[in-house]
Amino acid sequence: MPPLRLHVNGRVVDLAVDGATPLLTVLRNDCGLNGPKYGCGLGECGACTVLVDGVAARSCAMPVAGVAGRELTTLEGLAREGVLHPVQQAFIDTQAAQCGYCLNGMVMTTVALLRREPRPSDAQVRASLSHNLCRCGTHLEILAAVQRAAQLLADAPAPAGP
């Protein structure tokens, strides 16, 4: 079996795994990344959400061969140089976590949303997060976190470069 080359959180990882293995299994077991969680195993709850080329995707229902060579970002890959991503910081600021199991999916889905819609309406936020399940009831705090993250991102200095 030839190795699969993954681009995970800015680094290249070559792995000898069966291409049909779910991406979530590879991320957790072979890459040692615990941000994405196993929830339902069917791509329904969102706990396993990662970014694939910047788009939110359910890693439990995605064969690893389908993402070979694409840019993968997990919760662990959001922070830069020890500074949390604004979405992570906003979830802390608004105390949007209770048990934390859904948090990975909520954060990753929010990052993808704010990349495509920097100033989302409440309706857009609700629609974007509607397929991420939370049983603890922190829905209002999560909605506040998304709006706080949008503000933090808007206030952030523009990155240097071309």
Short mmCIF file of N, CA and C in Angstrom, two decimals:
data_model
loop_
_atom_site.label_atom_id
_atom_site.label_comp_id
_atom_site.label_asym_id
_atom_site.label_seq_id
_atom_site.Cartn_x
_atom_site.Cartn_y
_atom_site.Cartn_z
N MET A 1 0.85 -1.17 0.00
CA MET A 1 0.00 0.00 0.00
C MET A 1 0.91 1.24 0.00
N PRO A 2 0.79 2.07 -1.03
CA PRO A 2 1.62 3.28 -1.09
C PRO A 2 1.16 4.29 -0.03
N PRO A 3 2.08 5.07 0.51
CA PRO A 3 1.68 6.03 1.54
C PRO A 3 0.81 7.14 0.95
N LEU A 4 -0.10 7.63 1.78
CA LEU A 4 -0.93 8.78 1.43
C LEU A 4 -0.26 10.02 2.00
N ARG A 5 -0.21 11.07 1.22
CA ARG A 5 0.38 12.33 1.69
C ARG A 5 -0.75 13.28 2.09
N LEU A 6 -0.74 13.65 3.36
CA LEU A 6 -1.71 14.59 3.88
C LEU A 6 -1.01 15.90 4.24
N HIS A 7 -1.72 16.99 4.08
CA HIS A 7 -1.25 18.31 4.50
C HIS A 7 -2.14 18.70 5.67
N VAL A 8 -1.62 18.53 6.88
CA VAL A 8 -2.42 18.73 8.10
C VAL A 8 -1.81 19.85 8.92
N ASN A 9 -2.60 20.88 9.14
CA ASN A 9 -2.18 22.00 9.99
C ASN A 9 -0.82 22.57 9.58
N GLY A 10 -0.61 22.68 8.28
CA GLY A 10 0.60 23.29 7.77
C GLY A 10 1.81 22.38 7.68
N ARG A 11 1.63 21.11 7.94
CA ARG A 11 2.76 20.18 7.80
C ARG A 11 2.36 19.01 6.92
N VAL A 12 3.35 18.39 6.32
CA VAL A 12 3.12 17.24 5.45
C VAL A 12 3.29 15.97 6.26
N VAL A 13 2.33 15.06 6.10
CA VAL A 13 2.37 13.79 6.81
C VAL A 13 2.17 12.68 5.78
N ASP A 14 3.12 11.76 5.71
CA ASP A 14 2.99 10.58 4.84
C ASP A 14 2.62 9.40 5.71
N LEU A 15 1.51 8.74 5.36
CA LEU A 15 1.01 7.64 6.17
C LEU A 15 0.70 6.42 5.32
N ALA A 16 1.04 5.26 5.83
CA ALA A 16 0.69 4.00 5.18
C ALA A 16 -0.61 3.51 5.79
N VAL A 17 -1.71 4.02 5.26
CA VAL A 17 -3.04 3.63 5.76
C VAL A 17 -3.92 3.27 4.57
N ASP A 18 -4.93 2.47 4.83
CA ASP A 18 -5.91 2.13 3.81
C ASP A 18 -6.68 3.40 3.45
N GLY A 19 -6.78 3.69 2.17
CA GLY A 19 -7.45 4.90 1.70
C GLY A 19 -8.92 4.99 2.07
N ALA A 20 -9.54 3.87 2.41
CA ALA A 20 -10.95 3.87 2.79
C ALA A 20 -11.16 4.20 4.26
N THR A 21 -10.07 4.29 5.01
CA THR A 21 -10.18 4.60 6.44
C THR A 21 -10.76 6.00 6.61
N PRO A 22 -11.70 6.17 7.53
CA PRO A 22 -12.25 7.51 7.74
C PRO A 22 -11.15 8.50 8.16
N LEU A 23 -11.23 9.70 7.61
CA LEU A 23 -10.26 10.74 7.94
C LEU A 23 -10.18 10.95 9.45
N LEU A 24 -11.30 10.93 10.14
CA LEU A 24 -11.30 11.12 11.59
C LEU A 24 -10.39 10.10 12.28
N THR A 25 -10.48 8.86 11.88
CA THR A 25 -9.66 7.81 12.49
C THR A 25 -8.18 8.10 12.28
N VAL A 26 -7.83 8.51 11.08
CA VAL A 26 -6.43 8.81 10.77
C VAL A 26 -5.94 10.01 11.57
N LEU A 27 -6.77 11.06 11.62
CA LEU A 27 -6.36 12.26 12.37
C LEU A 27 -6.13 11.95 13.84
N ARG A 28 -7.03 11.19 14.43
CA ARG A 28 -6.92 10.91 15.86
C ARG A 28 -5.87 9.84 16.15
N ASN A 29 -5.90 8.73 15.40
CA ASN A 29 -5.03 7.59 15.73
C ASN A 29 -3.63 7.70 15.15
N ASP A 30 -3.50 8.23 13.95
CA ASP A 30 -2.20 8.26 13.30
C ASP A 30 -1.50 9.61 13.42
N CYS A 31 -2.27 10.68 13.53
CA CYS A 31 -1.68 12.02 13.64
C CYS A 31 -1.70 12.55 15.07
N GLY A 32 -2.40 11.87 15.97
CA GLY A 32 -2.43 12.28 17.37
C GLY A 32 -3.19 13.58 17.61
N LEU A 33 -4.17 13.88 16.78
CA LEU A 33 -4.95 15.12 16.91
C LEU A 33 -6.29 14.79 17.55
N ASN A 34 -6.58 15.43 18.65
CA ASN A 34 -7.78 15.11 19.41
C ASN A 34 -8.87 16.17 19.33
N GLY A 35 -8.67 17.21 18.52
CA GLY A 35 -9.70 18.23 18.35
C GLY A 35 -10.97 17.65 17.77
N PRO A 36 -10.88 17.01 16.59
CA PRO A 36 -12.08 16.39 16.04
C PRO A 36 -12.52 15.22 16.91
N LYS A 37 -13.79 15.17 17.22
CA LYS A 37 -14.33 14.14 18.10
C LYS A 37 -15.16 13.14 17.31
N TYR A 38 -15.22 11.91 17.81
CA TYR A 38 -16.15 10.93 17.27
C TYR A 38 -17.47 11.14 17.97
N GLY A 39 -18.49 11.44 17.19
CA GLY A 39 -19.83 11.63 17.76
C GLY A 39 -20.75 10.53 17.28
N CYS A 40 -21.28 10.71 16.09
CA CYS A 40 -22.26 9.76 15.56
C CYS A 40 -21.67 8.77 14.56
N GLY A 41 -20.57 9.12 13.93
CA GLY A 41 -19.98 8.25 12.92
C GLY A 41 -20.70 8.29 11.58
N LEU A 42 -21.69 9.16 11.46
CA LEU A 42 -22.50 9.24 10.24
C LEU A 42 -22.43 10.61 9.57
N GLY A 43 -21.64 11.52 10.12
CA GLY A 43 -21.57 12.87 9.56
C GLY A 43 -22.77 13.72 9.89
N GLU A 44 -23.51 13.36 10.91
CA GLU A 44 -24.74 14.07 11.26
C GLU A 44 -24.60 15.08 12.39
N CYS A 45 -23.69 14.84 13.34
CA CYS A 45 -23.66 15.68 14.55
C CYS A 45 -22.68 16.84 14.48
N GLY A 46 -21.62 16.71 13.70
CA GLY A 46 -20.66 17.80 13.53
C GLY A 46 -19.48 17.78 14.47
N ALA A 47 -19.43 16.87 15.42
CA ALA A 47 -18.33 16.85 16.39
C ALA A 47 -16.97 16.61 15.71
N CYS A 48 -16.98 15.99 14.56
CA CYS A 48 -15.75 15.61 13.85
C CYS A 48 -15.31 16.63 12.80
N THR A 49 -15.95 17.78 12.76
CA THR A 49 -15.71 18.75 11.69
C THR A 49 -14.26 19.23 11.64
N VAL A 50 -13.73 19.25 10.43
CA VAL A 50 -12.41 19.81 10.11
C VAL A 50 -12.60 20.71 8.90
N LEU A 51 -11.57 21.46 8.56
CA LEU A 51 -11.61 22.25 7.33
C LEU A 51 -10.81 21.52 6.26
N VAL A 52 -11.40 21.37 5.10
CA VAL A 52 -10.73 20.81 3.94
C VAL A 52 -10.69 21.93 2.90
N ASP A 53 -9.48 22.41 2.64
CA ASP A 53 -9.32 23.57 1.76
C ASP A 53 -10.21 24.72 2.21
N GLY A 54 -10.32 24.90 3.53
CA GLY A 54 -11.07 26.01 4.11
C GLY A 54 -12.56 25.80 4.25
N VAL A 55 -13.06 24.66 3.83
CA VAL A 55 -14.50 24.37 3.88
C VAL A 55 -14.76 23.35 4.98
N ALA A 56 -15.79 23.59 5.79
CA ALA A 56 -16.13 22.65 6.87
C ALA A 56 -16.57 21.31 6.28
N ALA A 57 -16.00 20.22 6.83
CA ALA A 57 -16.31 18.88 6.35
C ALA A 57 -16.36 17.92 7.52
N ARG A 58 -17.19 16.91 7.40
CA ARG A 58 -17.36 15.89 8.45
C ARG A 58 -16.34 14.78 8.23
N SER A 59 -15.35 14.72 9.08
CA SER A 59 -14.24 13.79 8.88
C SER A 59 -14.58 12.34 9.17
N CYS A 60 -15.65 12.08 9.91
CA CYS A 60 -15.99 10.69 10.23
C CYS A 60 -16.55 9.95 9.03
N ALA A 61 -17.09 10.68 8.07
CA ALA A 61 -17.75 10.05 6.92
C ALA A 61 -16.95 10.26 5.64
N MET A 62 -15.70 10.67 5.76
CA MET A 62 -14.88 11.00 4.59
C MET A 62 -13.68 10.07 4.53
N PRO A 63 -13.53 9.29 3.44
CA PRO A 63 -12.35 8.43 3.32
C PRO A 63 -11.09 9.29 3.20
N VAL A 64 -10.04 8.87 3.87
CA VAL A 64 -8.81 9.65 3.88
C VAL A 64 -8.23 9.83 2.48
N ALA A 65 -8.42 8.87 1.59
CA ALA A 65 -7.89 9.00 0.23
C ALA A 65 -8.49 10.21 -0.49
N GLY A 66 -9.69 10.61 -0.11
CA GLY A 66 -10.36 11.74 -0.75
C GLY A 66 -9.77 13.09 -0.40
N VAL A 67 -8.91 13.14 0.60
CA VAL A 67 -8.32 14.43 0.99
C VAL A 67 -6.81 14.46 0.82
N ALA A 68 -6.25 13.40 0.24
CA ALA A 68 -4.81 13.37 0.02
C ALA A 68 -4.41 14.57 -0.82
N GLY A 69 -3.39 15.30 -0.36
CA GLY A 69 -2.89 16.46 -1.07
C GLY A 69 -3.66 17.74 -0.85
N ARG A 70 -4.77 17.69 -0.15
CA ARG A 70 -5.57 18.89 0.13
C ARG A 70 -5.17 19.45 1.49
N GLU A 71 -5.47 20.73 1.71
CA GLU A 71 -5.13 21.38 2.97
C GLU A 71 -6.17 21.04 4.03
N LEU A 72 -5.71 20.40 5.10
CA LEU A 72 -6.58 20.03 6.21
C LEU A 72 -6.23 20.88 7.42
N THR A 73 -7.26 21.39 8.08
CA THR A 73 -7.04 22.15 9.31
C THR A 73 -7.95 21.57 10.38
N THR A 74 -7.34 21.26 11.52
CA THR A 74 -8.10 20.80 12.68
C THR A 74 -8.09 21.92 13.72
N LEU A 75 -8.80 21.70 14.79
CA LEU A 75 -8.86 22.68 15.87
C LEU A 75 -7.46 23.06 16.34
N GLU A 76 -6.57 22.07 16.37
CA GLU A 76 -5.20 22.31 16.82
C GLU A 76 -4.44 23.24 15.88
N GLY A 77 -4.86 23.32 14.63
CA GLY A 77 -4.15 24.12 13.63
C GLY A 77 -4.63 25.55 13.52
N LEU A 78 -5.59 25.95 14.33
CA LEU A 78 -6.11 27.32 14.24
C LEU A 78 -5.22 28.35 14.91
N ALA A 79 -4.67 28.02 16.06
CA ALA A 79 -3.83 28.98 16.80
C ALA A 79 -2.53 29.23 16.02
N ARG A 80 -2.00 30.43 16.16
CA ARG A 80 -0.73 30.78 15.52
C ARG A 80 0.22 31.34 16.55
N GLU A 81 1.41 30.74 16.62
CA GLU A 81 2.47 31.19 17.52
C GLU A 81 1.96 31.39 18.96
N GLY A 82 1.16 30.42 19.41
CA GLY A 82 0.67 30.44 20.78
C GLY A 82 -0.51 31.37 21.03
N VAL A 83 -1.01 32.01 19.97
CA VAL A 83 -2.16 32.92 20.11
C VAL A 83 -3.38 32.23 19.51
N LEU A 84 -4.43 32.15 20.30
CA LEU A 84 -5.65 31.51 19.82
C LEU A 84 -6.22 32.24 18.62
N HIS A 85 -6.88 31.48 17.75
CA HIS A 85 -7.62 32.07 16.64
C HIS A 85 -8.75 32.91 17.24
N PRO A 86 -9.14 34.01 16.60
CA PRO A 86 -10.22 34.84 17.14
C PRO A 86 -11.51 34.07 17.43
N VAL A 87 -11.81 33.04 16.65
CA VAL A 87 -13.02 32.25 16.93
C VAL A 87 -12.85 31.49 18.25
N GLN A 88 -11.69 30.89 18.45
CA GLN A 88 -11.43 30.19 19.71
C GLN A 88 -11.55 31.17 20.88
N GLN A 89 -10.94 32.35 20.73
CA GLN A 89 -10.98 33.35 21.80
C GLN A 89 -12.41 33.80 22.08
N ALA A 90 -13.18 33.98 21.03
CA ALA A 90 -14.58 34.42 21.20
C ALA A 90 -15.40 33.38 21.95
N PHE A 91 -15.17 32.10 21.69
CA PHE A 91 -15.89 31.06 22.41
C PHE A 91 -15.52 31.08 23.90
N ILE A 92 -14.29 31.40 24.20
CA ILE A 92 -13.87 31.54 25.60
C ILE A 92 -14.50 32.78 26.21
N ASP A 93 -14.40 33.91 25.50
CA ASP A 93 -14.92 35.18 26.01
C ASP A 93 -16.40 35.10 26.36
N THR A 94 -17.17 34.38 25.57
CA THR A 94 -18.62 34.31 25.78
C THR A 94 -19.04 33.09 26.60
N GLN A 95 -18.07 32.31 27.05
CA GLN A 95 -18.33 31.10 27.82
C GLN A 95 -19.32 30.18 27.09
N ALA A 96 -19.01 29.94 25.82
CA ALA A 96 -19.92 29.19 24.94
C ALA A 96 -19.78 27.69 25.07
N ALA A 97 -18.96 27.21 25.96
CA ALA A 97 -18.80 25.76 26.11
C ALA A 97 -19.35 25.31 27.45
N GLN A 98 -19.98 24.18 27.44
CA GLN A 98 -20.38 23.56 28.70
C GLN A 98 -19.66 22.23 28.79
N CYS A 99 -20.16 21.19 28.16
CA CYS A 99 -19.43 19.92 28.21
C CYS A 99 -18.26 19.93 27.23
N GLY A 100 -18.37 20.70 26.16
CA GLY A 100 -17.29 20.85 25.20
C GLY A 100 -17.27 19.84 24.08
N TYR A 101 -18.16 18.86 24.10
CA TYR A 101 -18.08 17.83 23.06
C TYR A 101 -18.40 18.38 21.68
N CYS A 102 -19.35 19.26 21.57
CA CYS A 102 -19.72 19.83 20.26
C CYS A 102 -18.79 20.96 19.85
N LEU A 103 -17.98 21.42 20.78
CA LEU A 103 -17.21 22.65 20.58
C LEU A 103 -16.33 22.61 19.34
N ASN A 104 -15.65 21.50 19.09
CA ASN A 104 -14.82 21.39 17.90
C ASN A 104 -15.63 21.72 16.66
N GLY A 105 -16.76 21.09 16.50
CA GLY A 105 -17.59 21.32 15.32
C GLY A 105 -18.12 22.73 15.24
N MET A 106 -18.52 23.28 16.37
CA MET A 106 -19.03 24.66 16.39
C MET A 106 -17.94 25.64 15.98
N VAL A 107 -16.74 25.47 16.54
CA VAL A 107 -15.63 26.37 16.22
C VAL A 107 -15.24 26.24 14.75
N MET A 108 -15.06 25.02 14.28
CA MET A 108 -14.59 24.83 12.91
C MET A 108 -15.63 25.30 11.89
N THR A 109 -16.89 25.07 12.17
CA THR A 109 -17.96 25.53 11.28
C THR A 109 -18.01 27.06 11.29
N THR A 110 -17.79 27.66 12.44
CA THR A 110 -17.77 29.12 12.54
C THR A 110 -16.61 29.71 11.76
N VAL A 111 -15.43 29.10 11.85
CA VAL A 111 -14.28 29.59 11.07
C VAL A 111 -14.62 29.59 9.59
N ALA A 112 -15.19 28.49 9.10
CA ALA A 112 -15.55 28.41 7.68
C ALA A 112 -16.60 29.45 7.32
N LEU A 113 -17.60 29.63 8.18
CA LEU A 113 -18.64 30.63 7.93
C LEU A 113 -18.04 32.02 7.82
N LEU A 114 -17.20 32.40 8.77
CA LEU A 114 -16.66 33.75 8.78
C LEU A 114 -15.67 34.00 7.65
N ARG A 115 -15.10 32.96 7.10
CA ARG A 115 -14.24 33.12 5.91
C ARG A 115 -15.08 33.50 4.69
N ARG A 116 -16.26 32.93 4.59
CA ARG A 116 -17.09 33.22 3.41
C ARG A 116 -18.06 34.37 3.66
N GLU A 117 -18.37 34.64 4.92
CA GLU A 117 -19.32 35.70 5.27
C GLU A 117 -18.82 36.40 6.54
N PRO A 118 -17.95 37.42 6.39
CA PRO A 118 -17.31 38.04 7.56
C PRO A 118 -18.26 38.72 8.54
N ARG A 119 -19.43 39.15 8.09
CA ARG A 119 -20.40 39.82 8.96
C ARG A 119 -21.75 39.14 8.82
N PRO A 120 -21.87 37.91 9.31
CA PRO A 120 -23.13 37.17 9.10
C PRO A 120 -24.27 37.71 9.96
N SER A 121 -25.46 37.60 9.41
CA SER A 121 -26.65 37.92 10.19
C SER A 121 -26.91 36.78 11.17
N ASP A 122 -27.78 37.02 12.14
CA ASP A 122 -28.13 35.95 13.07
C ASP A 122 -28.74 34.76 12.32
N ALA A 123 -29.54 35.05 11.29
CA ALA A 123 -30.16 33.97 10.50
C ALA A 123 -29.09 33.14 9.78
N GLN A 124 -28.05 33.81 9.25
CA GLN A 124 -26.98 33.08 8.58
C GLN A 124 -26.20 32.22 9.57
N VAL A 125 -25.98 32.73 10.76
CA VAL A 125 -25.27 31.96 11.78
C VAL A 125 -26.08 30.73 12.16
N ARG A 126 -27.36 30.95 12.41
CA ARG A 126 -28.23 29.82 12.78
C ARG A 126 -28.28 28.76 11.68
N ALA A 127 -28.37 29.20 10.44
CA ALA A 127 -28.41 28.26 9.32
C ALA A 127 -27.09 27.48 9.22
N SER A 128 -25.98 28.19 9.38
CA SER A 128 -24.67 27.54 9.26
C SER A 128 -24.45 26.50 10.35
N LEU A 129 -24.89 26.81 11.55
CA LEU A 129 -24.66 25.92 12.69
C LEU A 129 -25.80 24.93 12.93
N SER A 130 -26.83 24.98 12.11
CA SER A 130 -28.03 24.17 12.36
C SER A 130 -27.78 22.67 12.31
N HIS A 131 -26.71 22.24 11.69
CA HIS A 131 -26.43 20.80 11.60
C HIS A 131 -25.33 20.37 12.57
N ASN A 132 -24.98 21.25 13.50
CA ASN A 132 -24.05 20.91 14.57
C ASN A 132 -24.90 20.74 15.83
N LEU A 133 -24.84 19.55 16.41
CA LEU A 133 -25.69 19.26 17.55
C LEU A 133 -25.01 19.60 18.88
N CYS A 134 -25.77 20.26 19.75
CA CYS A 134 -25.32 20.57 21.10
C CYS A 134 -26.45 20.17 22.04
N ARG A 135 -26.12 19.36 23.01
CA ARG A 135 -27.13 18.90 23.95
C ARG A 135 -27.11 19.65 25.27
N CYS A 136 -26.11 20.49 25.47
CA CYS A 136 -25.97 21.16 26.77
C CYS A 136 -26.77 22.44 26.88
N GLY A 137 -27.24 22.96 25.78
CA GLY A 137 -28.07 24.15 25.84
C GLY A 137 -27.32 25.47 25.87
N THR A 138 -26.12 25.52 25.32
CA THR A 138 -25.39 26.79 25.28
C THR A 138 -25.61 27.51 23.95
N HIS A 139 -26.73 27.28 23.34
CA HIS A 139 -27.00 27.83 22.02
C HIS A 139 -26.89 29.35 21.97
N LEU A 140 -27.43 30.04 22.95
CA LEU A 140 -27.36 31.51 22.94
C LEU A 140 -25.92 32.00 23.08
N GLU A 141 -25.15 31.32 23.91
CA GLU A 141 -23.74 31.69 24.07
C GLU A 141 -22.95 31.41 22.79
N ILE A 142 -23.28 30.33 22.12
CA ILE A 142 -22.61 29.99 20.86
C ILE A 142 -22.93 31.06 19.81
N LEU A 143 -24.18 31.47 19.71
CA LEU A 143 -24.54 32.53 18.77
C LEU A 143 -23.79 33.83 19.11
N ALA A 144 -23.69 34.14 20.38
CA ALA A 144 -22.95 35.34 20.79
C ALA A 144 -21.47 35.20 20.45
N ALA A 145 -20.93 33.99 20.58
CA ALA A 145 -19.51 33.76 20.26
C ALA A 145 -19.23 34.01 18.79
N VAL A 146 -20.14 33.60 17.93
CA VAL A 146 -19.93 33.82 16.49
C VAL A 146 -19.89 35.31 16.19
N GLN A 147 -20.81 36.05 16.76
CA GLN A 147 -20.82 37.50 16.52
C GLN A 147 -19.59 38.17 17.14
N ARG A 148 -19.16 37.70 18.29
CA ARG A 148 -17.94 38.22 18.92
C ARG A 148 -16.73 37.92 18.03
N ALA A 149 -16.66 36.72 17.48
CA ALA A 149 -15.56 36.35 16.59
C ALA A 149 -15.55 37.23 15.35
N ALA A 150 -16.71 37.50 14.79
CA ALA A 150 -16.78 38.38 13.61
C ALA A 150 -16.21 39.75 13.95
N GLN A 151 -16.53 40.25 15.14
CA GLN A 151 -16.00 41.55 15.57
C GLN A 151 -14.49 41.49 15.77
N LEU A 152 -14.00 40.45 16.43
CA LEU A 152 -12.56 40.31 16.64
C LEU A 152 -11.81 40.25 15.30
N LEU A 153 -12.36 39.51 14.35
CA LEU A 153 -11.73 39.41 13.03
C LEU A 153 -11.75 40.75 12.30
N ALA A 154 -12.86 41.49 12.43
CA ALA A 154 -12.96 42.79 11.78
C ALA A 154 -11.98 43.79 12.37
N ASP A 155 -11.71 43.66 13.68
CA ASP A 155 -10.81 44.58 14.38
C ASP A 155 -9.35 44.20 14.24
N ALA A 156 -9.07 42.98 13.77
CA ALA A 156 -7.69 42.48 13.67
C ALA A 156 -6.94 43.23 12.59
N PRO A 157 -5.65 43.49 12.82
CA PRO A 157 -4.86 44.13 11.77
C PRO A 157 -4.74 43.23 10.55
N ALA A 158 -4.66 43.83 9.39
CA ALA A 158 -4.53 43.06 8.15
C ALA A 158 -3.17 42.36 8.15
N PRO A 159 -3.12 41.11 7.67
CA PRO A 159 -1.83 40.40 7.62
C PRO A 159 -0.88 41.09 6.64
N ALA A 160 0.40 41.04 6.99
CA ALA A 160 1.42 41.62 6.13
C ALA A 160 1.64 40.74 4.91
N GLY A 161 2.08 41.32 3.84
CA GLY A 161 2.38 40.53 2.65
C GLY A 161 1.64 41.04 1.44
N PRO A 162 1.80 40.35 0.32
CA PRO A 162 1.18 40.81 -0.93
C PRO A 162 -0.33 40.74 -0.94
#
